[in-house]
Amino acid sequence: MAPKRVTADSLREMKANGQKIAMLTAYDCLMAQMIDEAGADIILVGDSVAMVFAGYENTLPMTMQAMIYHTEIVARCAKRALVVGDMPFMSYQVEPSQALANAGRFIQEARAHAVKLEGGRAMATTIRRIVRSGIPVMGHIGLTPQSVYKFGGYTMQGSTPEEAQALIESAKVLQDNGIFALVVEKVPSDVAARIAETVEVPVIGIGAGPGCDGQVLVAHDMLGMFERFKPKFVKRYAQVGAEMRKAFDQYVKEVKSGEFPDAEHSY
Ligand code: KIV
């Protein structure tokens, strides 16, 4: 029997019951299945795919076509987790009707269960429009990587009292406009904890400390596969990159020396 799918309602219940929410990214079937079977509640098909999978400098080159491709794969392969498609740069900022049409593609073509978009109160009208059409929206405030040029880098947000207050206000506005959950990225722990106490929707932190209702990491980061840089908030649970290098080196050596294939691997 197929496992019961995590929903926006069940996530809200988890927050109410003090149960922490585990979220990870995936861009392909194998990873989606492993993460799903491990019991993660949410799988985000993040636009981080641009950096950790496609090798771009930042997330800005990601297109709807590419995001739909990855999201369809993950949504087909994950049986329990709620699958969230990350709306790429310029797929929702132009105007609410453009955002709604693109959010609809994530649901209809890619079979995602929800979409995520970045931004604070400026996104309120857009979020309301999408939610009113029946599509669950996850918000994302704090460090929003699609604004990397505006921020001048991946800098911590909310570190002054004014910035912290603005983040709390943004969280309330997004909640009032219908988000079902909120990602808060790279803000001081006490600020994230205040946001989580203020709103009823689950707050999922990344670099936002233990006071959030759940946590998200990029799977390639926590596996030690993406090695180009490592923010302080990334805990490496494995050294998969190093293991892969070892295996590739060994394979190349054995092919060159004629050691592979041996009798055991030949017909
Ligand atoms: O794109 C992504 O993977 C994300 C997470 C870092 C939250 O937005």
Short mmCIF file of C-alpha atoms and ligand atoms in Angstrom, two decimals:
data_model
loop_
_atom_site.label_atom_id
_atom_site.label_comp_id
_atom_site.label_asym_id
_atom_site.label_seq_id
_atom_site.Cartn_x
_atom_site.Cartn_y
_atom_site.Cartn_z
CA MET A 1 0.00 0.00 0.00
CA ALA A 2 1.28 3.49 -0.86
CA PRO A 3 2.24 5.55 2.21
CA LYS A 4 -0.03 8.44 3.22
CA ARG A 5 1.18 11.62 1.53
CA VAL A 6 2.34 14.52 3.69
CA THR A 7 0.09 17.55 3.14
CA ALA A 8 0.09 21.23 4.03
CA ASP A 9 -2.43 20.39 6.78
CA SER A 10 -0.33 17.58 8.24
CA LEU A 11 2.68 19.92 8.38
CA ARG A 12 0.66 22.49 10.29
CA GLU A 13 -0.44 19.71 12.70
CA MET A 14 3.21 18.73 13.17
CA LYS A 15 4.01 22.30 14.20
CA ALA A 16 1.04 22.39 16.58
CA ASN A 17 2.21 19.09 18.15
CA GLY A 18 5.83 20.23 18.44
CA GLN A 19 7.06 17.62 15.92
CA LYS A 20 10.03 18.83 13.86
CA ILE A 21 9.77 18.83 10.06
CA ALA A 22 12.63 17.41 7.94
CA MET A 23 13.09 18.76 4.41
CA LEU A 24 15.81 18.08 1.83
CA THR A 25 16.39 18.92 -1.81
CA ALA A 26 16.37 16.40 -4.67
CA TYR A 27 16.67 16.79 -8.43
CA ASP A 28 16.66 13.16 -9.60
CA CYS A 29 14.77 9.92 -9.01
CA LEU A 30 17.37 7.96 -7.04
CA MET A 31 17.97 10.76 -4.57
CA ALA A 32 14.22 11.45 -4.27
CA GLN A 33 13.52 7.79 -3.46
CA MET A 34 16.29 7.60 -0.84
CA ILE A 35 15.20 10.82 0.84
CA ASP A 36 11.55 9.77 0.74
CA GLU A 37 12.32 6.36 2.21
CA ALA A 38 14.36 8.02 4.97
CA GLY A 39 11.14 9.73 6.08
CA ALA A 40 11.76 13.34 5.04
CA ASP A 41 8.46 15.22 5.16
CA ILE A 42 9.15 17.63 2.30
CA ILE A 43 11.31 17.31 -0.80
CA LEU A 44 12.20 20.61 -2.42
CA VAL A 45 13.20 20.57 -6.06
CA GLY A 46 15.28 23.67 -5.38
CA ASP A 47 16.69 26.04 -7.94
CA SER A 48 19.96 25.23 -6.14
CA VAL A 49 20.05 22.58 -8.89
CA ALA A 50 21.67 25.37 -10.93
CA MET A 51 24.73 25.39 -8.70
CA VAL A 52 25.11 21.88 -7.33
CA PHE A 53 23.94 19.93 -10.39
CA ALA A 54 24.28 22.15 -13.48
CA GLY A 55 27.50 23.90 -12.42
CA TYR A 56 26.33 27.52 -12.68
CA GLU A 57 27.75 30.28 -10.46
CA ASN A 58 24.35 31.07 -8.90
CA THR A 59 20.67 30.13 -9.23
CA LEU A 60 19.71 32.85 -11.73
CA PRO A 61 20.16 30.89 -15.02
CA MET A 62 17.53 28.30 -14.06
CA THR A 63 14.55 28.18 -16.45
CA MET A 64 10.97 26.95 -16.12
CA GLN A 65 11.71 24.21 -18.64
CA ALA A 66 14.60 22.87 -16.56
CA MET A 67 12.73 23.14 -13.27
CA ILE A 68 9.70 21.34 -14.70
CA TYR A 69 11.99 18.56 -15.95
CA HIS A 70 13.56 17.96 -12.53
CA THR A 71 10.31 18.42 -10.59
CA GLU A 72 8.42 15.86 -12.71
CA ILE A 73 11.10 13.27 -12.00
CA VAL A 74 11.10 13.88 -8.24
CA ALA A 75 7.30 14.02 -7.94
CA ARG A 76 7.02 10.68 -9.79
CA CYS A 77 9.61 8.97 -7.59
CA ALA A 78 8.70 10.26 -4.10
CA LYS A 79 5.73 8.40 -2.64
CA ARG A 80 5.25 10.03 0.78
CA ALA A 81 6.94 13.41 0.98
CA LEU A 82 5.24 16.61 -0.12
CA VAL A 83 7.07 17.69 -3.28
CA VAL A 84 7.64 21.43 -3.69
CA GLY A 85 8.74 22.93 -7.01
CA ASP A 86 10.96 25.99 -6.66
CA MET A 87 9.89 28.81 -8.98
CA PRO A 88 12.97 30.02 -10.89
CA PHE A 89 14.13 33.61 -11.28
CA MET A 90 11.78 35.72 -13.44
CA SER A 91 9.05 33.06 -13.52
CA TYR A 92 6.93 34.94 -10.94
CA GLN A 93 8.33 38.46 -10.49
CA VAL A 94 6.89 40.09 -13.63
CA GLU A 95 3.22 40.06 -12.63
CA PRO A 96 0.78 37.89 -10.67
CA SER A 97 -0.85 36.35 -13.76
CA GLN A 98 2.56 35.23 -15.06
CA ALA A 99 3.30 33.74 -11.63
CA LEU A 100 -0.02 31.92 -11.54
CA ALA A 101 0.46 30.45 -15.02
CA ASN A 102 3.93 29.19 -14.11
CA ALA A 103 2.82 27.85 -10.71
CA GLY A 104 0.10 25.99 -12.60
CA ARG A 105 2.72 24.35 -14.83
CA PHE A 106 4.49 22.96 -11.73
CA ILE A 107 1.23 21.34 -10.63
CA GLN A 108 -0.13 20.23 -14.00
CA GLU A 109 3.00 19.25 -15.96
CA ALA A 110 5.42 18.35 -13.16
CA ARG A 111 2.83 16.99 -10.67
CA ALA A 112 4.34 18.92 -7.74
CA HIS A 113 2.14 19.36 -4.69
CA ALA A 114 3.16 22.97 -4.02
CA VAL A 115 5.47 25.73 -5.21
CA LYS A 116 8.00 27.93 -3.41
CA LEU A 117 8.90 31.49 -4.27
CA GLU A 118 11.30 33.99 -2.75
CA GLY A 119 10.49 37.41 -1.33
CA GLY A 120 8.75 39.29 1.45
CA ARG A 121 5.75 41.61 1.45
CA ALA A 122 6.34 42.63 -2.20
CA MET A 123 5.19 39.11 -3.13
CA ALA A 124 1.92 39.30 -1.14
CA THR A 125 -0.42 39.92 -4.10
CA THR A 126 1.28 37.24 -6.18
CA ILE A 127 1.05 34.68 -3.40
CA ARG A 128 -2.63 35.47 -2.78
CA ARG A 129 -3.40 35.04 -6.48
CA ILE A 130 -1.70 31.62 -6.65
CA VAL A 131 -3.18 30.36 -3.37
CA ARG A 132 -6.69 31.45 -4.39
CA SER A 133 -6.35 29.23 -7.45
CA GLY A 134 -5.81 26.23 -5.19
CA ILE A 135 -2.02 25.95 -5.35
CA PRO A 136 -0.21 25.76 -1.99
CA VAL A 137 2.66 28.26 -1.76
CA MET A 138 5.74 28.07 0.46
CA GLY A 139 7.37 31.45 1.17
CA HIS A 140 11.12 32.11 1.46
CA ILE A 141 12.57 35.11 3.32
CA GLY A 142 15.89 36.14 4.84
CA LEU A 143 18.70 35.40 2.43
CA THR A 144 16.91 34.88 -0.87
CA PRO A 145 19.57 33.62 -3.30
CA GLN A 146 17.82 34.98 -6.40
CA SER A 147 18.63 38.47 -5.02
CA VAL A 148 22.35 37.71 -4.77
CA TYR A 149 23.28 40.81 -6.81
CA LYS A 150 21.06 43.07 -4.70
CA PHE A 151 22.61 41.72 -1.48
CA GLY A 152 26.13 41.77 -2.97
CA GLY A 153 26.69 38.14 -1.94
CA TYR A 154 25.22 35.47 0.32
CA THR A 155 25.20 37.68 3.39
CA MET A 156 23.34 37.11 6.65
CA GLN A 157 20.01 38.94 6.89
CA GLY A 158 18.10 40.28 9.88
CA SER A 159 21.11 41.17 11.98
CA THR A 160 19.95 44.69 12.94
CA PRO A 161 16.81 45.23 15.07
CA GLU A 162 15.16 47.01 12.11
CA GLU A 163 15.95 44.19 9.68
CA ALA A 164 14.77 41.60 12.21
CA GLN A 165 11.48 43.44 12.70
CA ALA A 166 11.03 43.72 8.92
CA LEU A 167 11.47 39.93 8.59
CA ILE A 168 8.88 39.27 11.31
CA GLU A 169 6.45 41.66 9.59
CA SER A 170 7.09 39.97 6.22
CA ALA A 171 6.37 36.56 7.73
CA LYS A 172 3.04 37.83 9.07
CA VAL A 173 2.09 39.40 5.73
CA LEU A 174 2.93 36.21 3.82
CA GLN A 175 0.90 34.16 6.32
CA ASP A 176 -2.06 36.54 5.93
CA ASN A 177 -1.83 36.03 2.17
CA GLY A 178 -2.03 32.27 2.41
CA ILE A 179 1.40 30.57 2.50
CA PHE A 180 1.33 27.10 4.09
CA ALA A 181 4.97 27.15 5.23
CA LEU A 182 7.93 29.50 5.23
CA VAL A 183 11.63 28.96 4.56
CA VAL A 184 13.84 31.33 6.56
CA GLU A 185 17.44 31.39 5.35
CA LYS A 186 20.63 32.62 7.03
CA VAL A 187 19.27 34.80 9.81
CA PRO A 188 20.33 34.90 13.49
CA SER A 189 18.84 32.04 15.54
CA ASP A 190 16.92 34.34 17.90
CA VAL A 191 15.29 36.18 14.99
CA ALA A 192 14.21 32.91 13.31
CA ALA A 193 12.85 31.64 16.65
CA ARG A 194 10.80 34.83 17.02
CA ILE A 195 9.40 34.37 13.51
CA ALA A 196 8.47 30.75 14.32
CA GLU A 197 6.74 31.88 17.54
CA THR A 198 4.89 34.67 15.74
CA VAL A 199 3.33 32.76 12.83
CA GLU A 200 1.17 29.64 12.89
CA VAL A 201 2.53 28.22 9.64
CA PRO A 202 5.61 25.97 9.94
CA VAL A 203 8.91 27.82 9.66
CA ILE A 204 11.65 25.76 8.02
CA GLY A 205 15.13 27.08 8.73
CA ILE A 206 18.35 26.87 6.77
CA GLY A 207 21.15 28.56 8.66
CA ALA A 208 18.48 29.86 11.03
CA GLY A 209 19.18 27.89 14.21
CA PRO A 210 17.26 25.35 16.26
CA GLY A 211 14.20 27.46 17.10
CA CYS A 212 12.50 26.77 13.76
CA ASP A 213 9.74 24.20 13.26
CA GLY A 214 11.85 22.26 10.80
CA GLN A 215 15.13 22.27 8.88
CA VAL A 216 16.14 22.10 5.25
CA LEU A 217 19.53 21.42 3.71
CA VAL A 218 20.65 20.95 0.13
CA ALA A 219 21.22 17.18 -0.13
CA HIS A 220 24.43 17.55 -2.17
CA ASP A 221 25.82 19.82 0.59
CA MET A 222 25.01 17.54 3.53
CA LEU A 223 26.36 14.51 1.64
CA GLY A 224 29.66 16.28 0.98
CA MET A 225 29.12 16.00 -2.80
CA PHE A 226 29.13 19.74 -3.51
CA GLU A 227 32.58 20.89 -2.41
CA ARG A 228 33.00 24.32 -4.08
CA PHE A 229 32.11 26.11 -0.83
CA LYS A 230 30.58 25.18 2.51
CA PRO A 231 28.52 27.69 4.49
CA LYS A 232 28.83 27.42 8.31
CA PHE A 233 25.26 26.08 8.54
CA VAL A 234 25.98 23.02 6.39
CA LYS A 235 26.67 19.89 8.43
CA ARG A 236 28.32 17.22 6.30
CA TYR A 237 26.76 13.88 7.23
CA ALA A 238 28.96 11.99 4.76
CA GLN A 239 31.96 12.50 2.48
CA VAL A 240 30.33 11.19 -0.68
CA GLY A 241 32.39 13.46 -2.96
CA ALA A 242 35.66 12.01 -1.64
CA GLU A 243 34.32 8.44 -2.02
CA MET A 244 33.26 9.14 -5.61
CA ARG A 245 36.66 10.54 -6.50
CA LYS A 246 38.34 7.47 -5.01
CA ALA A 247 36.10 5.14 -7.02
CA PHE A 248 36.57 7.05 -10.30
CA ASP A 249 40.38 7.14 -9.81
CA GLN A 250 40.47 3.42 -9.13
CA TYR A 251 38.28 2.62 -12.16
CA VAL A 252 40.44 4.68 -14.52
CA LYS A 253 43.62 3.01 -13.16
CA GLU A 254 42.17 -0.48 -13.54
CA VAL A 255 40.92 0.11 -17.10
CA LYS A 256 44.30 1.52 -18.12
CA SER A 257 46.20 -1.35 -16.50
CA GLY A 258 43.83 -4.02 -17.86
CA GLU A 259 42.89 -5.14 -14.34
CA PHE A 260 39.21 -4.43 -15.14
CA PRO A 261 37.24 -6.31 -16.37
CA ASP A 262 38.46 -9.53 -14.73
CA ALA A 263 36.88 -12.99 -15.03
CA GLU A 264 34.29 -12.19 -12.32
CA HIS A 265 32.90 -9.31 -14.40
CA SER A 266 33.07 -10.98 -17.82
CA TYR A 267 30.84 -13.52 -19.66
O1 KIV B 1 17.00 26.12 -3.95
C1 KIV B 1 17.08 25.60 -2.83
O2 KIV B 1 17.63 24.52 -2.65
C2 KIV B 1 16.51 26.34 -1.72
C3 KIV B 1 16.85 25.87 -0.34
C4 KIV B 1 18.20 26.29 0.00
C5 KIV B 1 15.85 26.32 0.66
O3 KIV B 1 15.83 27.31 -1.91
#
